[in-house]
Coordinates of C-alpha atoms and ligand atoms in Angstrom, one line a residue:
M7 CA 0.0 0.0 0.0
K8 CA 1.2 3.5 -0.8
V9 CA 0.8 6.1 2.0
L10 CA 1.1 9.9 1.9
V11 CA 2.8 11.2 5.0
T12 CA 2.2 14.9 5.3
G13 CA 4.8 16.6 7.6
G14 CA 7.2 13.8 6.8
A15 CA 10.2 15.9 7.4
G16 CA 9.4 16.6 11.0
Y17 CA 10.3 14.6 14.1
I18 CA 7.2 12.3 14.2
G19 CA 6.5 12.3 10.4
S20 CA 10.1 11.3 9.5
T21 CA 10.0 8.5 12.0
A22 CA 6.7 7.3 10.5
T23 CA 8.2 7.4 7.0
S24 CA 11.2 5.4 7.9
I25 CA 9.2 2.7 9.8
L26 CA 6.6 2.5 7.0
L27 CA 9.3 1.9 4.4
D28 CA 10.9 -0.7 6.5
R29 CA 7.6 -2.5 6.7
G30 CA 7.1 -2.6 3.0
Y31 CA 4.8 0.4 2.5
G32 CA 5.4 2.8 -0.4
V33 CA 5.7 6.4 0.9
T34 CA 5.2 9.9 -0.5
V35 CA 6.2 12.7 1.8
L36 CA 4.7 16.2 1.5
D37 CA 6.5 18.9 3.6
D38 CA 7.5 22.5 3.0
C39 CA 10.4 22.2 5.4
S40 CA 9.2 25.4 7.3
T41 CA 9.9 23.6 10.6
G42 CA 11.0 20.1 9.3
H43 CA 14.3 19.1 7.8
A44 CA 14.7 17.8 4.2
E45 CA 17.7 15.6 5.3
S46 CA 15.3 13.8 7.7
V47 CA 13.3 12.4 4.8
D48 CA 14.2 8.8 4.1
A49 CA 15.8 8.6 0.6
R50 CA 13.5 5.7 -0.3
A51 CA 10.4 8.0 -0.1
T52 CA 9.1 10.2 -2.9
F53 CA 9.6 13.7 -1.5
I54 CA 7.5 16.6 -2.6
N55 CA 8.9 19.8 -1.1
G56 CA 5.7 21.9 -1.1
S57 CA 2.9 23.3 1.0
I58 CA -0.3 21.6 2.2
L59 CA -2.0 25.0 1.5
D60 CA -1.5 24.5 -2.3
A61 CA -4.2 22.3 -3.6
A62 CA -2.3 21.4 -6.8
T63 CA 0.7 20.3 -4.8
V64 CA -1.5 18.2 -2.5
R65 CA -3.2 16.6 -5.6
K66 CA 0.2 15.7 -7.0
A67 CA 1.3 14.2 -3.6
L68 CA -1.8 12.0 -3.6
A69 CA -1.0 10.3 -6.9
G70 CA -1.3 6.5 -6.4
V71 CA -1.9 6.8 -2.7
E72 CA -4.5 4.7 -0.8
A73 CA -4.1 6.2 2.7
V74 CA -2.8 9.4 4.4
L75 CA -1.0 9.9 7.7
H76 CA -1.6 13.6 8.3
F77 CA 1.1 15.1 10.6
T78 CA 1.5 18.6 9.0
A79 CA 0.8 21.2 11.6
K80 CA 2.0 24.2 13.5
S81 CA 2.4 22.9 17.0
L82 CA 3.8 25.5 19.4
V83 CA 1.3 26.4 22.1
G84 CA 2.8 29.8 23.0
E85 CA 3.1 30.9 19.3
S86 CA -0.5 29.9 18.8
V87 CA -1.6 32.5 21.4
T88 CA 0.4 35.3 19.7
K89 CA -0.1 34.3 16.1
P90 CA -3.4 32.3 16.0
E91 CA -4.0 33.1 12.3
I92 CA -1.1 30.8 11.3
Y93 CA -2.6 28.0 13.3
W94 CA -6.1 28.4 11.7
N95 CA -4.5 28.5 8.3
T96 CA -2.0 25.7 8.4
N97 CA -3.9 23.3 10.7
V98 CA -7.5 23.9 9.7
N99 CA -7.3 25.2 6.2
G100 CA -4.5 22.8 5.3
S101 CA -6.6 19.9 6.6
R102 CA -9.6 21.2 4.7
I103 CA -7.6 21.3 1.4
L104 CA -6.2 17.8 2.1
L105 CA -9.7 16.4 2.7
E106 CA -11.1 18.0 -0.4
E107 CA -8.3 16.6 -2.6
M108 CA -8.7 13.2 -1.0
R109 CA -12.4 13.2 -1.7
T110 CA -11.9 14.3 -5.3
L111 CA -9.3 11.6 -6.0
G112 CA -11.2 8.9 -4.0
V113 CA -8.5 8.4 -1.3
K114 CA -10.6 7.0 1.5
R115 CA -8.3 6.3 4.5
L116 CA -6.9 8.9 7.0
V117 CA -5.0 8.8 10.3
F118 CA -4.8 12.3 11.8
S119 CA -2.3 13.6 14.4
S120 CA -4.6 15.1 17.0
T121 CA -3.5 16.1 20.5
A122 CA -4.3 16.0 24.2
A123 CA -4.4 19.8 24.0
T124 CA -7.9 19.4 22.6
Y125 CA -9.0 18.5 26.2
G126 CA -7.6 21.6 27.9
E127 CA -7.5 21.6 31.7
P128 CA -8.7 18.1 32.7
K129 CA -11.6 17.6 35.1
E130 CA -10.7 14.0 35.6
I131 CA -7.5 11.9 35.4
P132 CA -7.0 9.7 33.5
I133 CA -8.4 11.5 30.5
T134 CA -10.7 9.4 28.3
E135 CA -11.9 10.1 24.7
N136 CA -15.3 11.1 26.3
S137 CA -13.7 13.7 28.6
Q138 CA -14.7 17.3 28.1
T139 CA -12.9 19.0 25.2
K140 CA -12.2 22.6 26.1
P141 CA -8.9 23.7 24.7
T142 CA -7.0 26.5 26.5
N143 CA -5.1 27.8 23.4
P144 CA -5.5 28.2 19.7
Y145 CA -3.3 25.2 18.9
G146 CA -5.6 22.8 20.8
A147 CA -8.7 24.6 19.3
S148 CA -7.4 24.3 15.8
K149 CA -6.8 20.5 16.2
L150 CA -10.2 20.1 17.8
A151 CA -11.8 21.9 14.8
V152 CA -10.1 19.4 12.4
D153 CA -11.4 16.5 14.5
Y154 CA -14.9 17.8 13.9
M155 CA -14.2 18.4 10.2
I156 CA -13.0 14.8 9.9
T157 CA -16.1 13.4 11.7
S158 CA -18.4 15.1 9.3
E159 CA -16.4 14.0 6.3
A160 CA -16.5 10.4 7.4
V161 CA -20.3 10.6 8.0
A162 CA -21.1 12.4 4.7
H163 CA -18.6 10.8 2.3
G164 CA -17.6 7.5 3.8
L165 CA -14.0 8.4 4.8
A166 CA -12.4 5.7 7.1
A167 CA -10.7 7.9 9.7
I168 CA -8.9 7.7 13.0
S169 CA -7.6 10.7 15.0
L170 CA -4.9 9.9 17.5
R171 CA -4.7 12.2 20.4
Y172 CA -1.0 12.3 21.5
F173 CA 0.1 13.0 25.0
N174 CA 3.8 13.7 25.4
V175 CA 5.8 12.2 22.5
A176 CA 9.5 11.6 23.3
G177 CA 12.4 9.3 22.4
A178 CA 14.1 8.8 19.1
H179 CA 14.3 6.2 16.3
K180 CA 17.5 4.6 15.1
S181 CA 16.9 4.0 11.4
A182 CA 19.3 2.3 9.1
R183 CA 20.4 5.8 8.0
G184 CA 21.0 7.2 11.4
W185 CA 19.0 8.7 14.3
L186 CA 15.7 10.5 13.7
T187 CA 15.1 12.8 16.6
E188 CA 13.7 16.1 17.9
K189 CA 15.3 19.1 16.3
H190 CA 13.0 21.9 17.3
D191 CA 14.1 25.6 17.3
P192 CA 13.2 26.9 19.8
E193 CA 13.2 23.7 21.8
T194 CA 10.4 23.8 24.4
H195 CA 10.2 20.1 25.3
L196 CA 11.3 18.7 28.6
I197 CA 13.5 15.8 27.6
P198 CA 15.7 17.6 25.0
N199 CA 16.0 20.5 27.4
I200 CA 17.1 18.2 30.2
L201 CA 19.7 16.6 28.0
R202 CA 21.1 19.9 26.8
A203 CA 21.3 21.5 30.2
S204 CA 24.7 22.7 31.3
A205 CA 26.3 24.6 34.2
E206 CA 26.1 27.8 32.0
K207 CA 22.5 27.1 30.8
P208 CA 20.7 25.1 33.5
L209 CA 17.3 23.5 32.9
K210 CA 14.5 25.6 34.2
I211 CA 11.9 23.5 36.2
F212 CA 8.7 25.4 35.6
G213 CA 7.2 25.3 39.2
T214 CA 7.8 23.1 42.2
D215 CA 4.5 24.2 43.9
W216 CA 2.1 22.1 41.9
P217 CA -0.4 19.9 43.8
T218 CA 1.5 16.7 43.0
A219 CA 3.6 14.5 45.3
D220 CA 7.0 16.2 44.5
G221 CA 5.5 19.6 43.5
T222 CA 6.4 19.3 39.8
C223 CA 4.0 18.7 36.8
I224 CA 3.1 15.2 35.8
R225 CA 2.9 14.2 32.1
D226 CA 2.2 10.9 30.2
Y227 CA 5.2 10.3 27.9
I228 CA 5.1 7.9 24.9
H229 CA 8.0 6.7 22.9
V230 CA 7.8 7.9 19.2
V231 CA 8.3 4.3 17.9
D232 CA 5.4 3.1 20.0
L233 CA 3.4 6.0 18.7
I234 CA 4.2 5.1 15.0
D235 CA 3.3 1.4 15.7
A236 CA -0.1 2.7 16.8
H237 CA -0.5 4.7 13.5
I238 CA 0.2 1.7 11.4
A239 CA -2.3 -0.3 13.4
A240 CA -4.8 2.6 12.9
L241 CA -4.3 2.5 9.1
D242 CA -5.7 -1.1 9.2
A243 CA -8.3 -0.5 11.9
A244 CA -10.1 2.5 10.3
Q245 CA -13.6 1.7 9.1
P246 CA -15.5 3.4 6.2
G247 CA -17.9 6.1 7.3
T248 CA -16.5 6.1 10.8
H249 CA -14.2 8.5 12.6
E250 CA -12.7 7.1 15.8
I251 CA -10.8 9.3 18.3
I252 CA -8.2 7.5 20.3
N253 CA -5.8 8.6 23.0
L254 CA -2.1 7.7 22.7
G255 CA 0.1 7.7 25.8
S256 CA 1.5 5.1 28.1
G257 CA -1.4 5.3 30.6
G258 CA 1.0 6.4 33.4
G259 CA 2.7 9.6 34.4
Y260 CA 6.1 11.0 35.4
S261 CA 6.8 14.2 37.2
V262 CA 9.4 16.6 35.9
K263 CA 11.7 15.6 38.8
E264 CA 11.2 11.9 37.9
V265 CA 12.2 12.5 34.3
I266 CA 15.3 14.4 35.5
A267 CA 16.2 11.4 37.7
A268 CA 15.8 9.0 34.7
A269 CA 18.0 11.2 32.6
Q270 CA 20.6 11.4 35.3
S271 CA 20.9 7.6 35.3
S272 CA 21.2 7.5 31.5
V273 CA 23.8 10.2 31.2
G274 CA 25.7 9.4 34.4
H275 CA 25.9 12.9 35.8
A276 CA 23.7 15.4 37.6
I277 CA 21.5 17.6 35.5
P278 CA 22.1 21.3 36.3
A279 CA 18.6 22.7 37.1
D280 CA 17.1 25.9 38.5
I281 CA 13.6 26.4 39.9
A282 CA 11.6 28.8 37.7
P283 CA 8.1 30.2 37.9
R284 CA 5.2 28.1 36.5
R285 CA 4.8 28.3 32.7
A286 CA 1.5 29.9 31.6
G287 CA -1.1 27.4 30.5
D288 CA 0.5 24.2 32.1
P289 CA -2.0 21.9 33.8
A290 CA -0.7 20.1 36.8
V291 CA -1.3 16.5 35.6
L292 CA -2.1 15.0 32.2
I293 CA -2.4 11.2 32.0
A294 CA -4.2 9.3 29.2
D295 CA -6.6 6.5 29.6
I296 CA -5.4 4.2 26.8
S297 CA -7.9 1.4 27.0
K298 CA -9.5 2.4 23.7
A299 CA -6.2 2.3 21.9
K300 CA -5.5 -1.2 23.4
S301 CA -8.9 -2.6 22.3
I302 CA -9.4 -1.0 18.9
L303 CA -5.7 -0.9 17.7
K304 CA -4.7 -4.2 19.5
W305 CA -1.7 -2.1 20.5
E306 CA 0.3 -1.6 23.7
P307 CA 3.3 0.7 24.4
T308 CA 6.5 -1.2 25.2
R309 CA 9.2 1.4 25.7
D310 CA 9.5 3.1 29.1
I311 CA 10.8 6.5 30.2
Q312 CA 14.3 5.2 30.5
A313 CA 14.3 4.1 26.9
M314 CA 12.9 7.5 25.8
V315 CA 15.6 9.4 27.6
S316 CA 18.5 7.1 26.6
D317 CA 17.5 7.0 23.0
T318 CA 17.2 10.8 22.9
W319 CA 20.6 11.0 24.6
E320 CA 22.2 8.7 22.1
S321 CA 20.6 10.5 19.1
F322 CA 22.2 13.8 20.3
H323 CA 25.7 12.3 20.1
Ligands
UDP119 N1 9.1 21.7 31.5 C1 10.1 22.2 32.4 N2 11.2 22.8 31.8 C2 11.4 22.8 30.4 C3 10.4 22.3 29.6 C4 9.3 21.7 30.2 O1 9.9 22.2 33.6 O2 12.4 23.4 30.0 C5 7.9 21.0 32.1 C6 6.6 21.7 31.6 O3 6.2 22.7 32.5 C7 5.7 20.4 31.7 C8 6.6 19.3 31.4 O4 7.9 19.7 31.6 O5 5.2 20.3 33.0 C9 6.4 18.8 29.9 O6 6.6 19.9 29.1 P1 6.8 19.8 27.5 O7 7.0 21.2 27.0 O8 7.8 18.8 27.2 O9 5.4 19.2 27.0 P2 3.9 19.7 27.2 O10 3.3 18.9 28.4 O11 3.9 21.2 27.4 O12 3.2 19.3 25.9

């Protein structure tokens, strides 16, 4: 089967591309490299360096394709507050153009990269797919809008679709061609920031006064390779006329201090860290209920926080 991977030059999309190719899928990548990196695209894929906002380019990328893994998105929460128009354009309008071209060409299978940010500040932990969706920033709102768009497309036009709501994706993938890893600029994510911390530039721990056992925020981290395994399972599990929404995490949580401790044991030295004020918009605890993923996708995460930290560490060296 040939799959279009939108956003295939980014951290998660490039990992998906490499793993799909290893498993015998044909892959076309569509990415404008605005935040991704052309050198991350596996040489075995057909690479179209262009924008999801250009319908003719999307049509070209869909040639011969049976299914789409849609990763293209702007994904910085803070930036989405100051420049929301970019998020509505790339995330919502880009997805609208993709759906329109898929419909025109009869491509009827879609797996979409949604996010735990669609839930906002949780009222209950763990978060299920039936939990309230009340995003607290334009990034989460734009992804939720696309989830609604996909539901209506499936009902009206028979699309087979699954949205996967990611919690905290981490780790790296060692492909035959080298490591695929996080290369964000600016880097906001905890694990890369821990591993890059130095005496001159210590890690900032955003708050130690949260209502958790050690006072730091708790998140549900999932290894990027487990995440892609779930996408490949979702490609098979999607049913015509149905849009399933499925959480992807590990089903457990680690505090910032626990992640630092895991990193210290991987790198063999203390991580220089300072206590900083809370970061705006951070909820105290986010943990996924992943029972739906287990039952519908017949999938289970197998890589723990230690693997996420040590793979990221190795990928940086
Ligand atoms: N965090 C931190 N210092 C950093 C980056 C993140 O203390 O340099 C904390 C952040 O407040 C959150 C957790 O680590 O509680 C995970 O943050 P990240 O940005 O990796 O993911 P998010 O949960 O925001 O999607």
